[in-house]
Amino acid sequence: MTTTILPRSTDSFEVWYDNLDEEKQLLADEINDRISDGFDEDDYEKFIDLLDDYGVTTAEQLSDALWYQTEGTAFVTPEAEFAEHLETEVNYTEIPSHLSNCIDWQNLWDSYFRFDFFSFEFGDYTYFFHNNF
């Protein structure tokens, strides 16, 4: 078993972490490995609560459900960015260069992908999760 070293190894963080049951510790480890951007114990609690609202309660579920995270840009919504990522990187759709700027990625998200995924904002990031995990 690999030991995960969590950030902000303060006394209060270590006490908080040690007081979690094993399942929550594994979830905190998975958050640290895949998501954390310097979370403290309050951030972990809030993030775990958000995940719980969508039924993600274990590290394995988080690993299966999390597909993408983005800080977004000033010109593209996180949903449009994710839709483009899904189509070009996950589905390996080759978009001809003369068409790439003609696609309404937000419309693709709104009319197609939003039914299979959920997302939420936390801090500066938007996280996308598959509904079937």
PDB file of N, CA, C and O in Angstrom, residues 54-127:
ATOM      1  N   TYR A  54     -23.837  14.489  -4.272  1.00  0.00           N
ATOM      2  CA  TYR A  54     -24.027  13.817  -5.561  1.00  0.00           C
ATOM      3  C   TYR A  54     -23.854  12.306  -5.454  1.00  0.00           C
ATOM      4  O   TYR A  54     -23.823  11.612  -6.473  1.00  0.00           O
ATOM      5  N   GLY A  55     -23.704  11.801  -4.249  1.00  0.00           N
ATOM      6  CA  GLY A  55     -23.596  10.367  -4.044  1.00  0.00           C
ATOM      7  C   GLY A  55     -22.197   9.801  -4.142  1.00  0.00           C
ATOM      8  O   GLY A  55     -22.012   8.586  -4.128  1.00  0.00           O
ATOM      9  N   VAL A  56     -21.197  10.653  -4.232  1.00  0.00           N
ATOM     10  CA  VAL A  56     -19.804  10.196  -4.283  1.00  0.00           C
ATOM     11  C   VAL A  56     -19.293  10.174  -2.843  1.00  0.00           C
ATOM     12  O   VAL A  56     -19.079  11.219  -2.242  1.00  0.00           O
ATOM     13  N   THR A  57     -19.110   8.965  -2.309  1.00  0.00           N
ATOM     14  CA  THR A  57     -18.748   8.846  -0.892  1.00  0.00           C
ATOM     15  C   THR A  57     -17.470   8.054  -0.642  1.00  0.00           C
ATOM     16  O   THR A  57     -17.020   7.983   0.490  1.00  0.00           O
ATOM     17  N   THR A  58     -16.915   7.466  -1.700  1.00  0.00           N
ATOM     18  CA  THR A  58     -15.702   6.663  -1.515  1.00  0.00           C
ATOM     19  C   THR A  58     -14.620   7.107  -2.491  1.00  0.00           C
ATOM     20  O   THR A  58     -14.903   7.733  -3.511  1.00  0.00           O
ATOM     21  N   ALA A  59     -13.397   6.734  -2.183  1.00  0.00           N
ATOM     22  CA  ALA A  59     -12.273   7.043  -3.068  1.00  0.00           C
ATOM     23  C   ALA A  59     -12.452   6.374  -4.426  1.00  0.00           C
ATOM     24  O   ALA A  59     -12.165   6.974  -5.464  1.00  0.00           O
ATOM     25  N   GLU A  60     -12.939   5.155  -4.433  1.00  0.00           N
ATOM     26  CA  GLU A  60     -13.156   4.437  -5.688  1.00  0.00           C
ATOM     27  C   GLU A  60     -14.201   5.146  -6.553  1.00  0.00           C
ATOM     28  O   GLU A  60     -14.017   5.291  -7.765  1.00  0.00           O
ATOM     29  N   GLN A  61     -15.282   5.601  -5.934  1.00  0.00           N
ATOM     30  CA  GLN A  61     -16.302   6.334  -6.684  1.00  0.00           C
ATOM     31  C   GLN A  61     -15.735   7.632  -7.251  1.00  0.00           C
ATOM     32  O   GLN A  61     -16.007   7.981  -8.402  1.00  0.00           O
ATOM     33  N   LEU A  62     -14.954   8.340  -6.458  1.00  0.00           N
ATOM     34  CA  LEU A  62     -14.351   9.572  -6.938  1.00  0.00           C
ATOM     35  C   LEU A  62     -13.422   9.290  -8.115  1.00  0.00           C
ATOM     36  O   LEU A  62     -13.445  10.002  -9.123  1.00  0.00           O
ATOM     37  N   SER A  63     -12.635   8.261  -8.000  1.00  0.00           N
ATOM     38  CA  SER A  63     -11.719   7.887  -9.077  1.00  0.00           C
ATOM     39  C   SER A  63     -12.482   7.584 -10.363  1.00  0.00           C
ATOM     40  O   SER A  63     -12.068   7.982 -11.451  1.00  0.00           O
ATOM     41  N   ASP A  64     -13.609   6.896 -10.249  1.00  0.00           N
ATOM     42  CA  ASP A  64     -14.420   6.565 -11.421  1.00  0.00           C
ATOM     43  C   ASP A  64     -15.177   7.774 -11.959  1.00  0.00           C
ATOM     44  O   ASP A  64     -15.358   7.904 -13.169  1.00  0.00           O
ATOM     45  N   ALA A  65     -15.651   8.634 -11.078  1.00  0.00           N
ATOM     46  CA  ALA A  65     -16.554   9.714 -11.478  1.00  0.00           C
ATOM     47  C   ALA A  65     -15.836  10.939 -12.045  1.00  0.00           C
ATOM     48  O   ALA A  65     -16.328  11.562 -12.985  1.00  0.00           O
ATOM     49  N   LEU A  66     -14.691  11.312 -11.481  1.00  0.00           N
ATOM     50  CA  LEU A  66     -14.026  12.551 -11.901  1.00  0.00           C
ATOM     51  C   LEU A  66     -13.430  12.400 -13.293  1.00  0.00           C
ATOM     52  O   LEU A  66     -12.602  11.536 -13.538  1.00  0.00           O
ATOM     53  N   TRP A  67     -13.867  13.277 -14.210  1.00  0.00           N
ATOM     54  CA  TRP A  67     -13.379  13.215 -15.583  1.00  0.00           C
ATOM     55  C   TRP A  67     -12.524  14.408 -15.959  1.00  0.00           C
ATOM     56  O   TRP A  67     -11.671  14.307 -16.834  1.00  0.00           O
ATOM     57  N   TYR A  68     -12.769  15.559 -15.338  1.00  0.00           N
ATOM     58  CA  TYR A  68     -12.104  16.771 -15.826  1.00  0.00           C
ATOM     59  C   TYR A  68     -12.204  17.859 -14.779  1.00  0.00           C
ATOM     60  O   TYR A  68     -13.171  17.914 -14.017  1.00  0.00           O
ATOM     61  N   GLN A  69     -11.209  18.721 -14.769  1.00  0.00           N
ATOM     62  CA  GLN A  69     -11.259  19.920 -13.940  1.00  0.00           C
ATOM     63  C   GLN A  69     -10.586  21.049 -14.693  1.00  0.00           C
ATOM     64  O   GLN A  69      -9.648  20.823 -15.451  1.00  0.00           O
ATOM     65  N   THR A  70     -11.113  22.255 -14.517  1.00  0.00           N
ATOM     66  CA  THR A  70     -10.571  23.389 -15.244  1.00  0.00           C
ATOM     67  C   THR A  70     -10.740  24.668 -14.444  1.00  0.00           C
ATOM     68  O   THR A  70     -11.687  24.811 -13.682  1.00  0.00           O
ATOM     69  N   GLU A  71      -9.801  25.561 -14.640  1.00  0.00           N
ATOM     70  CA  GLU A  71      -9.932  26.902 -14.094  1.00  0.00           C
ATOM     71  C   GLU A  71     -10.753  27.773 -15.037  1.00  0.00           C
ATOM     72  O   GLU A  71     -11.175  28.853 -14.671  1.00  0.00           O
ATOM     73  N   GLY A  72     -10.951  27.294 -16.245  1.00  0.00           N
ATOM     74  CA  GLY A  72     -11.696  28.053 -17.235  1.00  0.00           C
ATOM     75  C   GLY A  72     -10.855  29.178 -17.798  1.00  0.00           C
ATOM     76  O   GLY A  72      -9.721  29.410 -17.406  1.00  0.00           O
ATOM     77  N   THR A  73     -11.443  29.859 -18.755  1.00  0.00           N
ATOM     78  CA  THR A  73     -10.778  30.998 -19.371  1.00  0.00           C
ATOM     79  C   THR A  73     -11.776  32.135 -19.479  1.00  0.00           C
ATOM     80  O   THR A  73     -12.970  31.952 -19.263  1.00  0.00           O
ATOM     81  N   ALA A  74     -11.300  33.287 -19.854  1.00  0.00           N
ATOM     82  CA  ALA A  74     -12.178  34.447 -19.997  1.00  0.00           C
ATOM     83  C   ALA A  74     -13.055  34.331 -21.233  1.00  0.00           C
ATOM     84  O   ALA A  74     -14.072  35.009 -21.330  1.00  0.00           O
ATOM     85  N   PHE A  75     -12.680  33.469 -22.172  1.00  0.00           N
ATOM     86  CA  PHE A  75     -13.378  33.415 -23.450  1.00  0.00           C
ATOM     87  C   PHE A  75     -14.263  32.196 -23.634  1.00  0.00           C
ATOM     88  O   PHE A  75     -15.083  32.164 -24.547  1.00  0.00           O
ATOM     89  N   VAL A  76     -14.095  31.180 -22.802  1.00  0.00           N
ATOM     90  CA  VAL A  76     -14.824  29.928 -22.973  1.00  0.00           C
ATOM     91  C   VAL A  76     -15.378  29.485 -21.627  1.00  0.00           C
ATOM     92  O   VAL A  76     -14.669  29.529 -20.617  1.00  0.00           O
ATOM     93  N   THR A  77     -16.616  29.035 -21.597  1.00  0.00           N
ATOM     94  CA  THR A  77     -17.182  28.525 -20.344  1.00  0.00           C
ATOM     95  C   THR A  77     -16.525  27.186 -20.011  1.00  0.00           C
ATOM     96  O   THR A  77     -16.053  26.481 -20.908  1.00  0.00           O
ATOM     97  N   PRO A  78     -16.513  26.821 -18.743  1.00  0.00           N
ATOM     98  CA  PRO A  78     -15.965  25.504 -18.390  1.00  0.00           C
ATOM     99  C   PRO A  78     -16.704  24.365 -19.101  1.00  0.00           C
ATOM    100  O   PRO A  78     -16.086  23.385 -19.511  1.00  0.00           O
ATOM    101  N   GLU A  79     -18.022  24.510 -19.267  1.00  0.00           N
ATOM    102  CA  GLU A  79     -18.815  23.474 -19.925  1.00  0.00           C
ATOM    103  C   GLU A  79     -18.402  23.319 -21.392  1.00  0.00           C
ATOM    104  O   GLU A  79     -18.287  22.205 -21.907  1.00  0.00           O
ATOM    105  N   ALA A  80     -18.208  24.447 -22.082  1.00  0.00           N
ATOM    106  CA  ALA A  80     -17.780  24.397 -23.481  1.00  0.00           C
ATOM    107  C   ALA A  80     -16.390  23.776 -23.594  1.00  0.00           C
ATOM    108  O   ALA A  80     -16.128  22.964 -24.491  1.00  0.00           O
ATOM    109  N   GLU A  81     -15.505  24.149 -22.683  1.00  0.00           N
ATOM    110  CA  GLU A  81     -14.154  23.577 -22.687  1.00  0.00           C
ATOM    111  C   GLU A  81     -14.206  22.070 -22.483  1.00  0.00           C
ATOM    112  O   GLU A  81     -13.507  21.307 -23.160  1.00  0.00           O
ATOM    113  N   PHE A  82     -15.045  21.633 -21.551  1.00  0.00           N
ATOM    114  CA  PHE A  82     -15.179  20.204 -21.275  1.00  0.00           C
ATOM    115  C   PHE A  82     -15.790  19.473 -22.464  1.00  0.00           C
ATOM    116  O   PHE A  82     -15.341  18.381 -22.821  1.00  0.00           O
ATOM    117  N   ALA A  83     -16.794  20.053 -23.092  1.00  0.00           N
ATOM    118  CA  ALA A  83     -17.402  19.421 -24.264  1.00  0.00           C
ATOM    119  C   ALA A  83     -16.376  19.240 -25.373  1.00  0.00           C
ATOM    120  O   ALA A  83     -16.316  18.178 -26.011  1.00  0.00           O
ATOM    121  N   GLU A  84     -15.556  20.245 -25.592  1.00  0.00           N
ATOM    122  CA  GLU A  84     -14.506  20.126 -26.605  1.00  0.00           C
ATOM    123  C   GLU A  84     -13.508  19.044 -26.214  1.00  0.00           C
ATOM    124  O   GLU A  84     -13.078  18.234 -27.048  1.00  0.00           O
ATOM    125  N   HIS A  85     -13.137  19.012 -24.944  1.00  0.00           N
ATOM    126  CA  HIS A  85     -12.217  17.978 -24.453  1.00  0.00           C
ATOM    127  C   HIS A  85     -12.802  16.580 -24.669  1.00  0.00           C
ATOM    128  O   HIS A  85     -12.102  15.676 -25.148  1.00  0.00           O
ATOM    129  N   LEU A  86     -14.071  16.415 -24.318  1.00  0.00           N
ATOM    130  CA  LEU A  86     -14.700  15.108 -24.497  1.00  0.00           C
ATOM    131  C   LEU A  86     -14.685  14.675 -25.960  1.00  0.00           C
ATOM    132  O   LEU A  86     -14.365  13.529 -26.267  1.00  0.00           O
ATOM    133  N   GLU A  87     -15.034  15.589 -26.809  1.00  0.00           N
ATOM    134  CA  GLU A  87     -15.147  15.230 -28.228  1.00  0.00           C
ATOM    135  C   GLU A  87     -13.795  15.010 -28.875  1.00  0.00           C
ATOM    136  O   GLU A  87     -13.620  14.063 -29.651  1.00  0.00           O
ATOM    137  N   THR A  88     -12.817  15.834 -28.577  1.00  0.00           N
ATOM    138  CA  THR A  88     -11.535  15.736 -29.277  1.00  0.00           C
ATOM    139  C   THR A  88     -10.533  14.812 -28.587  1.00  0.00           C
ATOM    140  O   THR A  88      -9.759  14.135 -29.259  1.00  0.00           O
ATOM    141  N   GLU A  89     -10.537  14.787 -27.254  1.00  0.00           N
ATOM    142  CA  GLU A  89      -9.542  13.992 -26.527  1.00  0.00           C
ATOM    143  C   GLU A  89     -10.066  12.628 -26.088  1.00  0.00           C
ATOM    144  O   GLU A  89      -9.332  11.641 -26.135  1.00  0.00           O
ATOM    145  N   VAL A  90     -11.309  12.567 -25.652  1.00  0.00           N
ATOM    146  CA  VAL A  90     -11.857  11.299 -25.166  1.00  0.00           C
ATOM    147  C   VAL A  90     -12.430  10.489 -26.323  1.00  0.00           C
ATOM    148  O   VAL A  90     -12.138   9.301 -26.471  1.00  0.00           O
ATOM    149  N   ASN A  91     -13.244  11.123 -27.155  1.00  0.00           N
ATOM    150  CA  ASN A  91     -13.847  10.429 -28.294  1.00  0.00           C
ATOM    151  C   ASN A  91     -12.939  10.411 -29.520  1.00  0.00           C
ATOM    152  O   ASN A  91     -13.266   9.779 -30.515  1.00  0.00           O
ATOM    153  N   TYR A  92     -11.822  11.107 -29.450  1.00  0.00           N
ATOM    154  CA  TYR A  92     -10.831  11.170 -30.527  1.00  0.00           C
ATOM    155  C   TYR A  92     -11.429  11.601 -31.866  1.00  0.00           C
ATOM    156  O   TYR A  92     -11.069  11.087 -32.916  1.00  0.00           O
ATOM    157  N   THR A  93     -12.366  12.547 -31.794  1.00  0.00           N
ATOM    158  CA  THR A  93     -12.937  13.082 -33.021  1.00  0.00           C
ATOM    159  C   THR A  93     -11.952  14.075 -33.619  1.00  0.00           C
ATOM    160  O   THR A  93     -11.537  15.020 -32.953  1.00  0.00           O
ATOM    161  N   GLU A  94     -11.589  13.846 -34.847  1.00  0.00           N
ATOM    162  CA  GLU A  94     -10.669  14.755 -35.514  1.00  0.00           C
ATOM    163  C   GLU A  94     -11.490  15.856 -36.184  1.00  0.00           C
ATOM    164  O   GLU A  94     -12.250  15.598 -37.120  1.00  0.00           O
ATOM    165  N   ILE A  95     -11.352  17.054 -35.679  1.00  0.00           N
ATOM    166  CA  ILE A  95     -12.084  18.205 -36.193  1.00  0.00           C
ATOM    167  C   ILE A  95     -11.189  18.899 -37.225  1.00  0.00           C
ATOM    168  O   ILE A  95     -10.081  19.323 -36.887  1.00  0.00           O
ATOM    169  N   PRO A  96     -11.661  19.021 -38.462  1.00  0.00           N
ATOM    170  CA  PRO A  96     -10.852  19.750 -39.449  1.00  0.00           C
ATOM    171  C   PRO A  96     -10.591  21.172 -38.981  1.00  0.00           C
ATOM    172  O   PRO A  96     -11.457  21.817 -38.386  1.00  0.00           O
ATOM    173  N   SER A  97      -9.403  21.661 -39.223  1.00  0.00           N
ATOM    174  CA  SER A  97      -9.006  22.973 -38.710  1.00  0.00           C
ATOM    175  C   SER A  97      -9.931  24.088 -39.188  1.00  0.00           C
ATOM    176  O   SER A  97     -10.192  25.035 -38.441  1.00  0.00           O
ATOM    177  N   HIS A  98     -10.462  23.972 -40.390  1.00  0.00           N
ATOM    178  CA  HIS A  98     -11.332  25.032 -40.888  1.00  0.00           C
ATOM    179  C   HIS A  98     -12.709  25.028 -40.213  1.00  0.00           C
ATOM    180  O   HIS A  98     -13.456  25.982 -40.325  1.00  0.00           O
ATOM    181  N   LEU A  99     -13.024  23.968 -39.458  1.00  0.00           N
ATOM    182  CA  LEU A  99     -14.301  23.894 -38.751  1.00  0.00           C
ATOM    183  C   LEU A  99     -14.166  24.105 -37.239  1.00  0.00           C
ATOM    184  O   LEU A  99     -15.166  24.332 -36.560  1.00  0.00           O
ATOM    185  N   SER A 100     -12.965  24.028 -36.732  1.00  0.00           N
ATOM    186  CA  SER A 100     -12.780  24.023 -35.272  1.00  0.00           C
ATOM    187  C   SER A 100     -13.349  25.255 -34.582  1.00  0.00           C
ATOM    188  O   SER A 100     -13.865  25.158 -33.476  1.00  0.00           O
ATOM    189  N   ASN A 101     -13.275  26.412 -35.206  1.00  0.00           N
ATOM    190  CA  ASN A 101     -13.822  27.619 -34.593  1.00  0.00           C
ATOM    191  C   ASN A 101     -15.296  27.834 -34.903  1.00  0.00           C
ATOM    192  O   ASN A 101     -15.892  28.805 -34.456  1.00  0.00           O
ATOM    193  N   CYS A 102     -15.889  26.932 -35.661  1.00  0.00           N
ATOM    194  CA  CYS A 102     -17.299  27.059 -36.032  1.00  0.00           C
ATOM    195  C   CYS A 102     -18.220  26.247 -35.126  1.00  0.00           C
ATOM    196  O   CYS A 102     -19.436  26.366 -35.222  1.00  0.00           O
ATOM    197  N   ILE A 103     -17.646  25.431 -34.288  1.00  0.00           N
ATOM    198  CA  ILE A 103     -18.452  24.548 -33.433  1.00  0.00           C
ATOM    199  C   ILE A 103     -18.864  25.283 -32.172  1.00  0.00           C
ATOM    200  O   ILE A 103     -18.044  25.903 -31.496  1.00  0.00           O
ATOM    201  N   ASP A 104     -20.123  25.185 -31.848  1.00  0.00           N
ATOM    202  CA  ASP A 104     -20.648  25.769 -30.614  1.00  0.00           C
ATOM    203  C   ASP A 104     -20.554  24.705 -29.518  1.00  0.00           C
ATOM    204  O   ASP A 104     -21.469  23.902 -29.331  1.00  0.00           O
ATOM    205  N   TRP A 105     -19.430  24.691 -28.828  1.00  0.00           N
ATOM    206  CA  TRP A 105     -19.179  23.671 -27.810  1.00  0.00           C
ATOM    207  C   TRP A 105     -20.152  23.795 -26.649  1.00  0.00           C
ATOM    208  O   TRP A 105     -20.547  22.791 -26.054  1.00  0.00           O
ATOM    209  N   GLN A 106     -20.566  25.010 -26.321  1.00  0.00           N
ATOM    210  CA  GLN A 106     -21.546  25.196 -25.248  1.00  0.00           C
ATOM    211  C   GLN A 106     -22.875  24.541 -25.631  1.00  0.00           C
ATOM    212  O   GLN A 106     -23.513  23.894 -24.806  1.00  0.00           O
ATOM    213  N   ASN A 107     -23.274  24.684 -26.869  1.00  0.00           N
ATOM    214  CA  ASN A 107     -24.512  24.059 -27.326  1.00  0.00           C
ATOM    215  C   ASN A 107     -24.396  22.539 -27.264  1.00  0.00           C
ATOM    216  O   ASN A 107     -25.360  21.855 -26.909  1.00  0.00           O
ATOM    217  N   LEU A 108     -23.232  22.000 -27.600  1.00  0.00           N
ATOM    218  CA  LEU A 108     -23.016  20.559 -27.500  1.00  0.00           C
ATOM    219  C   LEU A 108     -23.167  20.107 -26.053  1.00  0.00           C
ATOM    220  O   LEU A 108     -23.813  19.097 -25.765  1.00  0.00           O
ATOM    221  N   TRP A 109     -22.591  20.866 -25.127  1.00  0.00           N
ATOM    222  CA  TRP A 109     -22.754  20.552 -23.706  1.00  0.00           C
ATOM    223  C   TRP A 109     -24.228  20.604 -23.321  1.00  0.00           C
ATOM    224  O   TRP A 109     -24.761  19.669 -22.717  1.00  0.00           O
ATOM    225  N   ASP A 110     -24.895  21.702 -23.658  1.00  0.00           N
ATOM    226  CA  ASP A 110     -26.285  21.923 -23.251  1.00  0.00           C
ATOM    227  C   ASP A 110     -27.246  20.884 -23.818  1.00  0.00           C
ATOM    228  O   ASP A 110     -28.210  20.499 -23.150  1.00  0.00           O
ATOM    229  N   SER A 111     -26.998  20.441 -25.030  1.00  0.00           N
ATOM    230  CA  SER A 111     -27.956  19.546 -25.671  1.00  0.00           C
ATOM    231  C   SER A 111     -27.568  18.067 -25.606  1.00  0.00           C
ATOM    232  O   SER A 111     -28.391  17.212 -25.908  1.00  0.00           O
ATOM    233  N   TYR A 112     -26.355  17.780 -25.196  1.00  0.00           N
ATOM    234  CA  TYR A 112     -25.925  16.385 -25.232  1.00  0.00           C
ATOM    235  C   TYR A 112     -25.222  15.925 -23.959  1.00  0.00           C
ATOM    236  O   TYR A 112     -25.705  15.053 -23.254  1.00  0.00           O
ATOM    237  N   PHE A 113     -24.079  16.488 -23.659  1.00  0.00           N
ATOM    238  CA  PHE A 113     -23.247  15.968 -22.576  1.00  0.00           C
ATOM    239  C   PHE A 113     -23.800  16.233 -21.183  1.00  0.00           C
ATOM    240  O   PHE A 113     -23.526  15.480 -20.251  1.00  0.00           O
ATOM    241  N   ARG A 114     -24.562  17.293 -20.982  1.00  0.00           N
ATOM    242  CA  ARG A 114     -25.016  17.640 -19.636  1.00  0.00           C
ATOM    243  C   ARG A 114     -25.887  16.559 -18.997  1.00  0.00           C
ATOM    244  O   ARG A 114     -26.068  16.533 -17.786  1.00  0.00           O
ATOM    245  N   PHE A 115     -26.412  15.668 -19.803  1.00  0.00           N
ATOM    246  CA  PHE A 115     -27.259  14.607 -19.270  1.00  0.00           C
ATOM    247  C   PHE A 115     -26.445  13.478 -18.646  1.00  0.00           C
ATOM    248  O   PHE A 115     -26.964  12.717 -17.835  1.00  0.00           O
ATOM    249  N   ASP A 116     -25.196  13.361 -19.025  1.00  0.00           N
ATOM    250  CA  ASP A 116     -24.346  12.281 -18.527  1.00  0.00           C
ATOM    251  C   ASP A 116     -23.375  12.716 -17.436  1.00  0.00           C
ATOM    252  O   ASP A 116     -22.725  11.879 -16.817  1.00  0.00           O
ATOM    253  N   PHE A 117     -23.273  14.028 -17.219  1.00  0.00           N
ATOM    254  CA  PHE A 117     -22.284  14.555 -16.284  1.00  0.00           C
ATOM    255  C   PHE A 117     -22.919  15.582 -15.365  1.00  0.00           C
ATOM    256  O   PHE A 117     -23.925  16.189 -15.697  1.00  0.00           O
ATOM    257  N   PHE A 118     -22.302  15.757 -14.224  1.00  0.00           N
ATOM    258  CA  PHE A 118     -22.641  16.870 -13.345  1.00  0.00           C
ATOM    259  C   PHE A 118     -21.356  17.620 -13.038  1.00  0.00           C
ATOM    260  O   PHE A 118     -20.254  17.089 -13.200  1.00  0.00           O
ATOM    261  N   SER A 119     -21.517  18.850 -12.636  1.00  0.00           N
ATOM    262  CA  SER A 119     -20.333  19.659 -12.335  1.00  0.00           C
ATOM    263  C   SER A 119     -20.645  20.572 -11.173  1.00  0.00           C
ATOM    264  O   SER A 119     -21.804  20.839 -10.866  1.00  0.00           O
ATOM    265  N   PHE A 120     -19.579  21.021 -10.526  1.00  0.00           N
ATOM    266  CA  PHE A 120     -19.713  22.078  -9.529  1.00  0.00           C
ATOM    267  C   PHE A 120     -18.416  22.860  -9.460  1.00  0.00           C
ATOM    268  O   PHE A 120     -17.362  22.376  -9.858  1.00  0.00           O
ATOM    269  N   GLU A 121     -18.563  24.089  -8.997  1.00  0.00           N
ATOM    270  CA  GLU A 121     -17.409  24.960  -8.806  1.00  0.00           C
ATOM    271  C   GLU A 121     -16.960  24.855  -7.364  1.00  0.00           C
ATOM    272  O   GLU A 121     -17.778  24.794  -6.445  1.00  0.00           O
ATOM    273  N   PHE A 122     -15.661  24.836  -7.204  1.00  0.00           N
ATOM    274  CA  PHE A 122     -15.074  24.866  -5.865  1.00  0.00           C
ATOM    275  C   PHE A 122     -13.774  25.632  -5.977  1.00  0.00           C
ATOM    276  O   PHE A 122     -12.888  25.244  -6.746  1.00  0.00           O
ATOM    277  N   GLY A 123     -13.680  26.717  -5.248  1.00  0.00           N
ATOM    278  CA  GLY A 123     -12.512  27.576  -5.382  1.00  0.00           C
ATOM    279  C   GLY A 123     -12.469  28.153  -6.779  1.00  0.00           C
ATOM    280  O   GLY A 123     -13.480  28.633  -7.300  1.00  0.00           O
ATOM    281  N   ASP A 124     -11.330  28.055  -7.413  1.00  0.00           N
ATOM    282  CA  ASP A 124     -11.146  28.599  -8.762  1.00  0.00           C
ATOM    283  C   ASP A 124     -11.427  27.576  -9.862  1.00  0.00           C
ATOM    284  O   ASP A 124     -11.261  27.885 -11.038  1.00  0.00           O
ATOM    285  N   TYR A 125     -11.831  26.378  -9.502  1.00  0.00           N
ATOM    286  CA  TYR A 125     -11.977  25.303 -10.470  1.00  0.00           C
ATOM    287  C   TYR A 125     -13.435  24.880 -10.632  1.00  0.00           C
ATOM    288  O   TYR A 125     -14.233  24.989  -9.715  1.00  0.00           O
ATOM    289  N   THR A 126     -13.725  24.348 -11.815  1.00  0.00           N
ATOM    290  CA  THR A 126     -14.978  23.644 -12.064  1.00  0.00           C
ATOM    291  C   THR A 126     -14.612  22.188 -12.285  1.00  0.00           C
ATOM    292  O   THR A 126     -13.696  21.879 -13.061  1.00  0.00           O
ATOM    293  N   TYR A 127     -15.302  21.302 -11.592  1.00  0.00           N
ATOM    294  CA  TYR A 127     -15.038  19.863 -11.647  1.00  0.00           C
ATOM    295  C   TYR A 127     -16.196  19.171 -12.363  1.00  0.00           C
ATOM    296  O   TYR A 127     -17.362  19.477 -12.108  1.00  0.00           O
TER     297      TYR A 127
END
